[in-house]
Amino acid sequence: MKILVCISKTPDTTAKIAFTDNNTKFATDGVQWIINPYDEWYSLVRAIELKEKDPSTVLHLLTVAGAEADPIIRKALALGGDEAIRVNADSQDSFYIATQIAEVAKQGNYDLVFTGRETIDYNGSSIGGMVAELLNLPYVALATKFDLNGTTATITREIEGGEEVCEAALPLVVSCQKGMAEQRIPNMKGIMGARTKPLKVVEPAAADTLTSIAGFELPPAKAGVKLIPADNPAELVRLLHEEAKQI
Amino acid sequence: MSVLIYIDQAEGHVKKASLEALTYGAKLAAQLGTTAEAVVLGTVTEDLAALGKYGVKKIHHVSNDTLNHFDAQVFTGVIAQAVTAANADVVIFSNNVDGKALAPRLAARLKAGLVTGAAALPDTSNGFVVKKTVFSGKAFANVAINSPIKVIALNPNAFKIEAGEGTAEVAALNATVEASKVKVTQVNKVTGEVPLSEAEIVVSGGRGLKGPENWGMIEELAHLLHAATACSRPVADVHWRPHHEHVGQTGLAIAPNLYIAIGISGAIQHLAGVNRSKVIVVINKDPEAPFFKAADYGIVGDAFEVVPKIIEAVKKLKGVA
């Protein structure tokens, strides 16, 4: 069994969102970088659990980024995984990134590719689906549970107003979200071990870039809260009905 | 050339998110001087021709009943055939659960530039630039699509449905349907409740409610307002409420017209999931709760005293005894 887990580096969930260079670039000054929470908490941890169940599993981590992502990949390796691959490219186009991932996946003959449901910066939810299409594999998006029985996967996925359970044979691409696993904190042994795990850097394959970011903007500021006295909640209901016209 | 809209249906009924996508696609077609066509898969019980009132001229229907179960791989193959049949150069999805699986697959297949989470109609005055939400709703990016074919997934509840006059031509599309490799074994629907992602009003509770036994008033208020119920992450983590109710950065991101937060302090991660709501009401006993900064209306007070009074006032407004 060979599993590939795709990892992206994102700003910390509490990072201040601001832009520079005439609003064309994210202002990275003072920003703490983390492993994208969907990639870490759900997809990577679930893959580690699968490897703990079946120690013969080979678990590789993959990121498409410049060298500045190395600390993040080491942090991911501290949680688990045998080795990491970094495709040395910097792109914001999902098709370009997915092509790089598909290329690595093809060469490595993985049985299972995990991605997070989306990154918390670009919110694309695109990579898993694109990779599955480029590999011509089935794709289950927004998975909340994943179990393996031999080479058959049982997956629970979110649907509107509920969930659906399905079965599919490997190989398979899955995007992961809350429910798959619980967050873990790397221990000292893991952190020390991660330093000597292989981190292979490979050059990108030729691929097209189909989109580009022309600029960013911030939403208009809120006018400020209108406070209603606690002893008169009926006034809130009146305002929601007559002023906001929402009820 | 045409704009092709994917109509998402469940159990024969067209989803609200698809009516938004139809309106969006029809307006885009008018902007580009082309026509809007649509594609729908599986058995549909609704009158498809009537969807013409949203501006769509022709609907390609692939009625093969094996398409009543969703499979991203199989559906993508069918939609790609509809793209050819409609000679489409722009394809619109809703960025809902199935749209998130389909739009990227179709984009990769057609080598089309993709923007998911679109928040407005594209600016086509100079190229093709789509505004999308980024940083979990804390900002927008204007993304240029530079490929001949373009795929857009529209954020649910971001675009107003507009109905006019008109009837669509419904044409059976005889598409090749591959065998599915994903077998659905069980569907668990929460019945009788409004799905959170489609709800126009959401009533949400946090740790301030002290325990799952106190959710009765949240549910009662939600019921009166035809609203969905939601919760903050800590509440889902301690299993007071199911995980699928968790809204926030790592849960579900929602954009209802009205979001009522009760006993939620408003950590930045929670705000990231709800900040696209049109009107936000915060009820919290801590006047320093950060949520008040993001709110339109607020009450500083004890939820256990305030919420029952709100329920009374809503009952009076709605004429419920």
Coordinates of C-alpha atoms in Angstrom, one line a residue:
Chain A
M1 CA 0.0 0.0 0.0
K2 CA 1.4 3.4 -1.0
I3 CA -0.3 6.6 0.1
L4 CA 0.5 10.1 -1.1
V5 CA -0.6 13.0 1.1
C6 CA -0.6 16.5 -0.5
I7 CA 0.4 19.3 1.9
S8 CA 0.1 23.0 1.4
K9 CA 1.6 25.8 3.5
T10 CA -0.9 28.5 4.5
P11 CA -0.9 31.5 6.8
D12 CA -1.9 30.8 10.4
T13 CA -5.7 31.0 11.0
T14 CA -5.3 34.2 13.0
A15 CA -3.0 35.9 10.4
K16 CA -3.9 39.5 9.5
I17 CA -5.1 39.7 6.0
A18 CA -3.5 42.6 4.1
F19 CA -2.0 43.1 0.7
T20 CA 1.0 44.9 -0.8
D21 CA 2.4 45.9 -4.2
N22 CA -0.8 47.8 -5.2
N23 CA -3.0 45.0 -3.8
T24 CA -1.5 42.3 -6.0
K25 CA 0.4 40.3 -3.3
F26 CA -0.5 39.0 0.2
A27 CA 1.5 40.9 2.9
T28 CA 3.6 38.2 4.4
D29 CA 5.4 40.4 7.0
G30 CA 5.0 38.9 10.5
V31 CA 2.9 36.0 9.2
Q32 CA 3.3 32.6 10.8
W33 CA 3.0 29.8 8.4
I34 CA 1.3 26.5 9.2
I35 CA 0.4 23.3 7.4
N36 CA -3.0 23.9 5.9
P37 CA -5.3 22.5 8.6
Y38 CA -7.4 20.3 6.3
D39 CA -4.2 18.7 5.0
E40 CA -2.8 18.2 8.5
W41 CA -5.6 17.4 10.9
Y42 CA -7.7 15.3 8.6
S43 CA -5.8 14.0 5.6
L44 CA -2.3 13.5 7.0
V45 CA -3.4 12.2 10.4
R46 CA -5.8 9.7 8.8
A47 CA -3.0 8.5 6.6
I48 CA -0.7 8.1 9.6
E49 CA -3.5 6.1 11.3
L50 CA -3.8 3.8 8.3
K51 CA 0.0 3.2 8.4
E52 CA -0.2 2.5 12.1
K53 CA -2.8 -0.2 11.4
D54 CA -0.7 -1.7 8.5
P55 CA 3.0 -0.8 9.1
S56 CA 3.9 -2.1 5.6
T57 CA 2.2 1.0 4.2
V58 CA 4.5 3.5 2.5
L59 CA 3.5 7.1 3.3
H60 CA 4.9 10.0 1.2
L61 CA 4.1 13.7 1.6
L62 CA 4.1 16.0 -1.3
T63 CA 4.1 19.8 -1.6
V64 CA 4.4 22.1 -4.7
A65 CA 6.3 25.1 -3.4
G66 CA 9.6 26.9 -3.1
A67 CA 12.3 26.2 -0.5
E68 CA 10.4 28.4 2.0
A69 CA 8.0 25.5 2.5
D70 CA 10.7 23.2 3.8
P71 CA 10.0 24.0 7.6
I72 CA 6.3 23.1 7.0
I73 CA 7.2 19.8 5.3
R74 CA 9.5 19.0 8.2
K75 CA 6.8 19.7 10.6
A76 CA 4.5 17.4 8.7
L77 CA 7.2 14.7 8.7
A78 CA 7.4 15.1 12.5
L79 CA 3.8 13.9 12.7
G80 CA 4.5 10.9 10.5
G81 CA 5.3 9.7 7.0
D82 CA 8.4 8.0 5.5
E83 CA 9.6 10.7 3.2
A84 CA 8.6 14.0 1.5
I85 CA 8.8 15.3 -2.0
R86 CA 8.8 19.0 -2.9
V87 CA 8.2 20.0 -6.4
N88 CA 10.3 23.1 -6.7
A89 CA 7.7 25.5 -8.2
D90 CA 5.7 28.5 -7.1
S91 CA 2.3 28.8 -8.6
Q92 CA -1.2 30.0 -7.7
D93 CA -2.9 28.2 -10.6
S94 CA -4.6 25.1 -9.5
F95 CA -4.2 23.3 -12.9
Y96 CA -0.5 23.9 -12.8
I97 CA -0.2 22.5 -9.3
A98 CA -2.5 19.6 -10.0
T99 CA -0.4 18.7 -13.0
Q100 CA 2.7 18.5 -10.8
I101 CA 0.9 16.3 -8.2
A102 CA -0.5 14.0 -10.9
E103 CA 3.0 13.6 -12.4
V104 CA 4.5 12.6 -9.0
A105 CA 1.5 10.3 -8.4
K106 CA 1.9 8.6 -11.7
Q107 CA 5.6 8.0 -11.3
G108 CA 5.2 6.7 -7.7
N109 CA 2.3 4.3 -8.5
Y110 CA 0.3 5.3 -5.4
D111 CA -2.8 3.4 -4.4
L112 CA -4.3 6.4 -2.6
V113 CA -3.9 10.2 -2.9
F114 CA -5.3 12.3 -0.1
T115 CA -5.8 16.1 -0.3
G116 CA -7.4 18.5 2.2
R117 CA -10.9 19.7 1.2
E118 CA -9.4 23.2 0.4
T119 CA -6.6 25.5 1.6
I120 CA -7.6 28.2 4.0
D121 CA -6.0 30.9 1.9
Y122 CA -7.1 30.3 -1.7
N123 CA -10.3 28.2 -0.8
G124 CA -10.1 26.5 -4.1
S125 CA -11.3 22.9 -3.3
S126 CA -9.8 22.2 -6.7
I127 CA -6.7 20.1 -6.4
G128 CA -8.2 16.7 -5.6
G129 CA -10.7 16.8 -8.4
M130 CA -8.1 17.9 -11.0
V131 CA -5.6 15.3 -9.9
A132 CA -8.2 12.6 -10.1
E133 CA -9.2 13.6 -13.6
L134 CA -5.5 13.8 -14.7
L135 CA -5.0 10.3 -13.3
N136 CA -8.4 9.1 -14.6
L137 CA -9.2 7.8 -11.1
P138 CA -12.4 7.9 -9.1
Y139 CA -12.7 10.9 -6.8
V140 CA -14.6 11.2 -3.5
A141 CA -14.7 14.8 -2.3
L142 CA -15.4 16.1 1.2
A143 CA -14.8 12.8 3.0
T144 CA -15.6 12.6 6.7
K145 CA -14.6 9.0 7.3
F146 CA -12.3 6.6 5.5
D147 CA -11.6 2.9 6.1
L148 CA -9.8 0.3 4.2
N149 CA -10.5 -3.4 3.9
G150 CA -7.8 -4.9 1.7
T151 CA -8.0 -2.8 -1.4
T152 CA -11.6 -1.7 -0.9
A153 CA -12.2 1.7 0.7
T154 CA -15.4 2.5 2.6
I155 CA -15.8 6.3 2.6
T156 CA -18.4 8.6 4.2
R157 CA -18.8 11.9 2.4
E158 CA -20.8 15.0 3.1
I159 CA -23.9 15.6 1.0
E160 CA -26.5 18.5 1.4
G161 CA -28.4 17.8 4.5
G162 CA -26.6 14.6 5.5
E163 CA -24.0 12.0 4.5
E164 CA -23.5 9.2 2.1
V165 CA -21.5 6.0 2.5
C166 CA -19.8 4.5 -0.5
E167 CA -17.4 1.8 -1.5
A168 CA -14.6 2.0 -4.1
A169 CA -11.6 -0.1 -5.1
L170 CA -8.2 1.5 -5.0
P171 CA -6.5 3.4 -6.6
L172 CA -8.5 6.4 -5.6
V173 CA -8.3 10.2 -4.9
V174 CA -10.0 11.5 -1.7
S175 CA -10.4 15.0 -0.3
C176 CA -10.6 15.1 3.5
Q177 CA -12.4 17.2 6.0
K178 CA -13.5 17.3 9.6
G179 CA -14.4 13.9 11.0
M180 CA -11.6 11.9 9.3
A181 CA -9.2 12.1 12.3
E182 CA -8.4 14.1 15.4
Q183 CA -5.6 16.7 15.4
R184 CA -2.2 15.5 16.8
I185 CA 0.7 17.3 18.2
P186 CA 4.1 16.1 17.1
N187 CA 6.2 14.5 19.9
M188 CA 10.0 15.0 20.5
K189 CA 10.8 11.7 18.9
G190 CA 8.9 12.6 15.8
I191 CA 10.5 16.0 15.6
M192 CA 14.0 14.6 16.0
G193 CA 13.2 11.8 13.5
A194 CA 11.9 14.2 10.9
R195 CA 15.3 15.9 10.6
T196 CA 16.8 12.8 9.0
K197 CA 13.8 11.7 6.9
P198 CA 14.4 12.2 3.1
L199 CA 13.1 15.4 1.6
K200 CA 13.5 15.0 -2.2
V201 CA 13.4 18.1 -4.3
V202 CA 12.3 17.6 -7.9
E203 CA 12.0 20.1 -10.7
P204 CA 8.5 20.8 -12.1
A205 CA 7.1 19.1 -15.2
A206 CA 6.1 21.3 -18.1
A207 CA 2.5 22.5 -17.5
D208 CA 0.2 25.3 -18.5
T209 CA -0.9 28.1 -16.2
L210 CA -4.6 28.8 -17.0
T211 CA -5.4 31.6 -14.5
S212 CA -3.6 34.5 -12.8
I213 CA -4.5 36.7 -9.9
A214 CA -5.0 40.3 -11.1
G215 CA -5.4 41.7 -7.6
F216 CA -6.9 41.4 -4.2
E217 CA -9.5 43.5 -2.3
L218 CA -10.8 43.6 1.2
P219 CA -14.6 43.6 1.9
P220 CA -16.1 46.9 2.9
A221 CA -16.0 47.5 6.7
K222 CA -19.1 46.9 8.7
A223 CA -21.0 50.0 9.8
G224 CA -20.8 48.9 13.4
V225 CA -23.1 47.0 15.7
K226 CA -26.5 48.3 16.8
L227 CA -26.9 47.3 20.4
I228 CA -30.3 46.5 21.8
P229 CA -31.0 46.6 25.5
A230 CA -31.1 43.1 27.1
D231 CA -34.5 43.8 28.7
N232 CA -36.1 44.5 25.4
P233 CA -35.4 41.6 22.9
A234 CA -38.7 42.3 21.2
E235 CA -37.0 45.4 19.7
L236 CA -34.4 43.1 18.0
V237 CA -37.2 41.2 16.4
R238 CA -38.9 44.4 15.2
L239 CA -35.6 45.6 13.7
L240 CA -34.9 42.3 11.9
H241 CA -38.5 42.5 10.5
E242 CA -38.8 46.2 9.7
E243 CA -35.2 47.5 9.1
A244 CA -33.2 44.5 8.0
K245 CA -36.2 42.8 6.5
Q246 CA -34.9 39.3 7.1
I247 CA -37.7 37.8 9.2
Chain B
M1 CA -20.7 29.5 -28.4
S2 CA -22.8 29.3 -25.3
V3 CA -22.7 29.4 -21.5
L4 CA -23.6 26.0 -20.1
I5 CA -25.0 25.7 -16.6
Y6 CA -24.9 22.5 -14.6
I7 CA -28.3 21.9 -12.9
D8 CA -27.8 20.0 -9.6
Q9 CA -30.8 17.9 -8.5
A10 CA -31.5 15.7 -5.6
E11 CA -34.3 13.2 -5.7
G12 CA -35.7 14.8 -8.8
H13 CA -35.8 18.3 -7.4
V14 CA -33.6 21.2 -8.7
K15 CA -31.5 22.6 -5.8
K16 CA -31.8 26.3 -4.9
A17 CA -28.1 26.8 -5.6
S18 CA -28.7 25.7 -9.2
L19 CA -31.4 28.4 -9.6
E20 CA -28.7 30.9 -8.6
A21 CA -26.3 29.3 -11.1
L22 CA -29.0 29.5 -13.8
T23 CA -29.6 33.2 -13.1
Y24 CA -25.8 33.9 -13.1
G25 CA -25.2 31.9 -16.3
A26 CA -28.1 33.6 -18.1
K27 CA -26.8 37.1 -17.1
L28 CA -23.3 36.1 -18.2
A29 CA -24.6 34.9 -21.5
A30 CA -26.4 38.2 -22.1
Q31 CA -23.2 40.0 -21.2
L32 CA -21.2 38.0 -23.7
G33 CA -23.9 38.1 -26.4
T34 CA -24.4 34.4 -26.4
T35 CA -27.1 32.0 -25.2
A36 CA -27.5 30.2 -21.9
E37 CA -27.9 26.4 -22.1
A38 CA -28.0 23.9 -19.2
V39 CA -27.5 20.2 -18.5
V40 CA -29.2 18.0 -16.0
L41 CA -28.4 14.4 -15.1
G42 CA -30.7 11.6 -13.8
T43 CA -34.4 11.4 -13.2
V44 CA -36.1 14.7 -12.8
T45 CA -39.7 15.1 -11.5
E46 CA -39.8 18.9 -11.9
D47 CA -40.9 20.7 -15.1
L48 CA -37.6 21.5 -16.7
A49 CA -39.0 23.7 -19.4
A50 CA -40.3 26.1 -16.7
L51 CA -36.6 26.8 -15.8
G52 CA -36.6 29.0 -18.9
K53 CA -37.9 31.8 -16.6
Y54 CA -34.4 32.1 -15.3
G55 CA -33.1 32.9 -18.7
V56 CA -31.9 29.5 -20.0
K57 CA -32.9 28.7 -23.6
K58 CA -32.1 25.0 -23.9
I59 CA -31.8 22.2 -21.4
H60 CA -29.9 19.0 -22.3
H61 CA -31.3 16.2 -20.2
V62 CA -29.4 12.9 -19.8
S63 CA -32.1 10.9 -18.1
N64 CA -30.2 7.6 -17.6
D65 CA -31.3 6.4 -14.2
T66 CA -27.8 5.2 -13.3
L67 CA -27.1 8.9 -12.9
N68 CA -29.3 9.1 -9.8
H69 CA -26.3 8.3 -7.8
F70 CA -23.5 10.8 -7.9
D71 CA -20.1 9.9 -9.1
A72 CA -17.7 12.7 -10.0
Q73 CA -15.8 10.7 -12.6
V74 CA -19.0 9.4 -14.5
F75 CA -20.7 12.8 -14.2
T76 CA -17.7 14.6 -15.6
G77 CA -17.7 12.4 -18.6
V78 CA -21.4 13.1 -19.3
I79 CA -21.1 16.9 -18.7
A80 CA -18.1 17.0 -21.1
Q81 CA -20.4 15.6 -23.8
A82 CA -23.0 18.3 -23.0
V83 CA -20.2 20.9 -23.4
T84 CA -19.6 19.6 -26.9
A85 CA -23.4 19.4 -27.7
A86 CA -23.9 23.0 -26.5
N87 CA -20.6 24.2 -28.0
A88 CA -20.0 25.9 -24.7
D89 CA -17.0 28.0 -23.8
V90 CA -18.1 28.9 -20.3
V91 CA -19.4 26.3 -17.8
I92 CA -21.1 27.3 -14.6
F93 CA -21.5 25.2 -11.5
S94 CA -22.7 26.0 -8.0
N95 CA -19.8 25.7 -5.6
N96 CA -21.8 23.4 -3.4
V97 CA -21.0 19.8 -2.4
D98 CA -21.2 18.2 -5.8
G99 CA -20.0 21.3 -7.6
K100 CA -16.8 21.1 -5.6
A101 CA -16.2 17.6 -7.0
L102 CA -17.3 18.3 -10.6
A103 CA -15.9 21.7 -11.5
P104 CA -12.2 20.9 -11.0
R105 CA -12.6 17.5 -12.8
L106 CA -14.3 19.1 -15.8
A107 CA -11.8 22.0 -15.8
A108 CA -8.8 19.5 -15.9
R109 CA -10.5 17.4 -18.6
L110 CA -11.2 20.5 -20.8
K111 CA -7.9 22.2 -19.9
A112 CA -10.1 25.1 -18.8
G113 CA -9.1 27.8 -16.3
L114 CA -11.1 27.4 -13.2
V115 CA -12.4 29.9 -10.6
T116 CA -14.3 28.4 -7.6
G117 CA -16.0 30.5 -5.0
A118 CA -17.1 33.2 -7.5
A119 CA -18.8 36.1 -5.8
A120 CA -19.9 38.2 -8.7
L121 CA -20.4 38.2 -12.5
P122 CA -17.1 38.2 -14.4
D123 CA -15.6 41.5 -15.6
T124 CA -15.3 41.0 -19.3
S125 CA -14.4 44.6 -20.2
N126 CA -10.7 43.6 -20.6
G127 CA -10.2 39.9 -20.6
F128 CA -12.2 37.6 -18.3
V129 CA -11.8 38.4 -14.6
V130 CA -13.8 36.7 -11.9
K131 CA -14.0 37.9 -8.3
K132 CA -13.8 35.1 -5.8
T133 CA -13.7 34.9 -2.0
V134 CA -10.3 34.0 -0.5
F135 CA -8.8 33.8 3.0
S136 CA -12.1 32.1 4.2
G137 CA -14.2 35.2 3.3
K138 CA -11.8 37.7 4.7
A139 CA -10.8 39.0 1.2
F140 CA -11.6 38.8 -2.5
A141 CA -9.2 37.9 -5.3
N142 CA -9.8 39.0 -8.9
V143 CA -8.7 36.1 -11.0
A144 CA -8.1 36.3 -14.7
I145 CA -8.9 33.2 -16.7
N146 CA -6.6 33.0 -19.7
S147 CA -7.8 29.8 -21.4
P148 CA -10.3 29.6 -24.3
I149 CA -12.7 27.4 -22.2
K150 CA -13.6 28.7 -18.7
V151 CA -15.2 27.0 -15.7
I152 CA -16.7 28.9 -12.8
A153 CA -18.2 27.6 -9.5
L154 CA -20.5 30.2 -8.0
N155 CA -20.7 30.5 -4.2
P156 CA -24.1 29.4 -2.8
N157 CA -26.2 32.3 -1.6
A158 CA -24.0 34.9 -3.2
F159 CA -26.2 35.7 -6.2
K160 CA -29.8 36.7 -6.2
I161 CA -32.2 34.4 -8.1
E162 CA -34.2 36.4 -10.7
A163 CA -37.1 34.9 -12.5
G164 CA -38.8 36.4 -15.6
E165 CA -40.8 35.0 -18.4
G166 CA -39.8 32.2 -20.7
T167 CA -39.8 28.5 -21.4
A168 CA -36.7 26.4 -22.2
E169 CA -36.4 23.9 -24.9
V170 CA -35.8 20.5 -23.3
A171 CA -33.7 18.1 -25.4
A172 CA -32.8 14.5 -24.5
L173 CA -29.0 14.1 -24.8
N174 CA -28.0 10.6 -25.7
A175 CA -24.7 10.6 -23.9
T176 CA -22.4 7.7 -23.2
V177 CA -22.5 6.9 -19.5
E178 CA -19.5 5.0 -18.1
A179 CA -20.0 2.4 -15.4
S180 CA -19.4 3.9 -11.9
K181 CA -16.5 2.6 -9.8
V182 CA -18.0 4.1 -6.6
K183 CA -20.9 2.2 -5.1
V184 CA -23.2 4.1 -2.8
T185 CA -24.2 1.8 0.1
Q186 CA -26.1 4.1 2.4
V187 CA -27.6 7.6 2.4
N188 CA -28.3 9.2 5.8
K189 CA -30.3 12.4 5.4
V190 CA -31.3 14.6 8.3
T191 CA -35.0 14.8 7.6
G192 CA -37.3 17.6 8.5
E193 CA -34.5 20.1 8.9
V194 CA -33.3 22.8 6.5
P195 CA -29.9 21.9 5.1
L196 CA -27.3 24.3 6.6
S197 CA -25.6 25.1 3.3
E198 CA -28.9 26.2 1.7
A199 CA -30.5 27.9 4.7
E200 CA -31.4 31.6 4.4
I201 CA -31.5 31.9 8.2
V202 CA -29.1 30.1 10.6
V203 CA -29.4 30.0 14.4
S204 CA -26.1 29.0 15.9
G205 CA -25.1 28.2 19.5
G206 CA -21.8 28.1 21.3
R207 CA -20.2 27.2 24.6
G208 CA -22.2 29.9 26.3
L209 CA -25.2 27.5 26.2
K210 CA -23.4 25.4 28.8
G211 CA -24.6 21.9 27.6
P212 CA -26.5 20.0 24.9
E213 CA -29.6 19.9 27.0
N214 CA -30.0 23.6 26.5
W215 CA -30.4 23.4 22.7
G216 CA -34.1 23.3 22.9
M217 CA -34.5 27.1 22.6
I218 CA -32.1 27.2 19.7
E219 CA -34.1 24.6 17.9
E220 CA -37.4 26.3 18.7
L221 CA -36.2 29.6 17.4
A222 CA -34.8 28.0 14.3
H223 CA -38.1 26.2 13.7
L224 CA -40.1 29.4 14.0
L225 CA -37.8 31.2 11.6
H226 CA -37.5 28.2 9.1
A227 CA -33.9 28.3 9.9
A228 CA -31.1 25.7 10.1
T229 CA -29.2 25.2 13.3
A230 CA -25.4 25.4 13.6
C231 CA -22.7 25.5 16.2
S232 CA -19.2 26.6 17.0
R233 CA -16.2 24.3 16.8
P234 CA -15.8 23.7 20.6
V235 CA -19.4 22.6 20.8
A236 CA -18.9 20.0 18.0
D237 CA -15.6 18.9 19.5
V238 CA -17.2 17.9 22.8
H239 CA -20.1 16.3 20.9
W240 CA -22.8 18.5 22.2
R241 CA -23.9 18.8 18.5
P242 CA -23.0 16.7 15.4
H243 CA -19.9 17.7 13.4
H244 CA -21.9 18.6 10.3
E245 CA -23.4 21.6 12.2
H246 CA -19.9 23.1 12.9
V247 CA -19.5 26.3 11.0
G248 CA -16.1 28.1 10.9
Q249 CA -12.8 28.0 9.2
T250 CA -12.3 24.2 9.5
G251 CA -16.0 23.4 9.4
L252 CA -18.6 24.6 7.0
A253 CA -18.4 28.1 5.5
I254 CA -21.9 29.5 5.1
A255 CA -23.4 32.7 3.7
P256 CA -27.0 33.0 4.9
N257 CA -29.1 36.2 4.8
L258 CA -29.3 36.2 8.6
Y259 CA -26.9 34.5 11.1
I260 CA -27.9 34.6 14.7
A261 CA -25.0 33.7 17.0
I262 CA -26.0 32.8 20.6
G263 CA -23.3 32.3 23.2
I264 CA -20.5 32.3 20.7
S265 CA -17.6 34.7 21.4
G266 CA -16.6 35.0 17.7
A267 CA -13.0 33.7 17.5
I268 CA -11.4 34.7 14.2
Q269 CA -11.7 31.1 13.0
H270 CA -15.4 31.1 13.6
L271 CA -15.9 34.4 11.8
A272 CA -14.1 33.1 8.8
G273 CA -16.9 30.6 8.3
V274 CA -19.8 33.1 8.7
N275 CA -18.5 36.5 7.7
R276 CA -20.2 36.3 4.3
S277 CA -23.6 36.3 6.1
K278 CA -25.6 39.4 5.0
V279 CA -26.9 40.3 8.5
I280 CA -25.3 39.0 11.7
V281 CA -26.9 39.1 15.2
V282 CA -24.9 38.4 18.3
I283 CA -26.2 37.6 21.7
N284 CA -23.5 37.2 24.3
K285 CA -23.2 38.2 27.9
D286 CA -19.6 39.4 27.5
P287 CA -19.6 42.9 26.1
E288 CA -16.0 42.4 25.1
A289 CA -16.8 39.3 22.9
P290 CA -15.0 39.9 19.6
F291 CA -18.1 38.9 17.7
F292 CA -19.8 42.2 18.4
K293 CA -17.3 43.9 16.1
A294 CA -18.5 41.8 13.2
A295 CA -22.2 42.1 14.1
D296 CA -25.0 44.2 12.7
Y297 CA -27.2 43.8 15.7
G298 CA -26.2 42.8 19.2
I299 CA -27.7 42.1 22.7
V300 CA -25.3 42.1 25.6
G301 CA -27.2 39.7 27.9
D302 CA -27.7 36.2 29.3
A303 CA -28.9 33.9 26.5
F304 CA -31.1 32.0 28.9
E305 CA -33.1 35.2 29.6
V306 CA -32.9 36.9 26.2
V307 CA -33.6 34.0 23.8
P308 CA -37.0 32.9 25.3
K309 CA -38.1 36.6 25.0
I310 CA -37.0 36.6 21.4
I311 CA -39.0 33.4 20.8
E312 CA -42.1 35.1 22.3
A313 CA -41.7 38.2 20.1
V314 CA -41.2 36.0 16.9
K315 CA -44.3 34.0 17.8
K316 CA -46.3 37.3 18.1
L317 CA -44.8 38.5 14.8
K318 CA -45.7 35.3 13.0
G319 CA -49.1 35.0 14.7
V320 CA -48.2 31.7 16.3
A321 CA -49.9 30.9 19.6

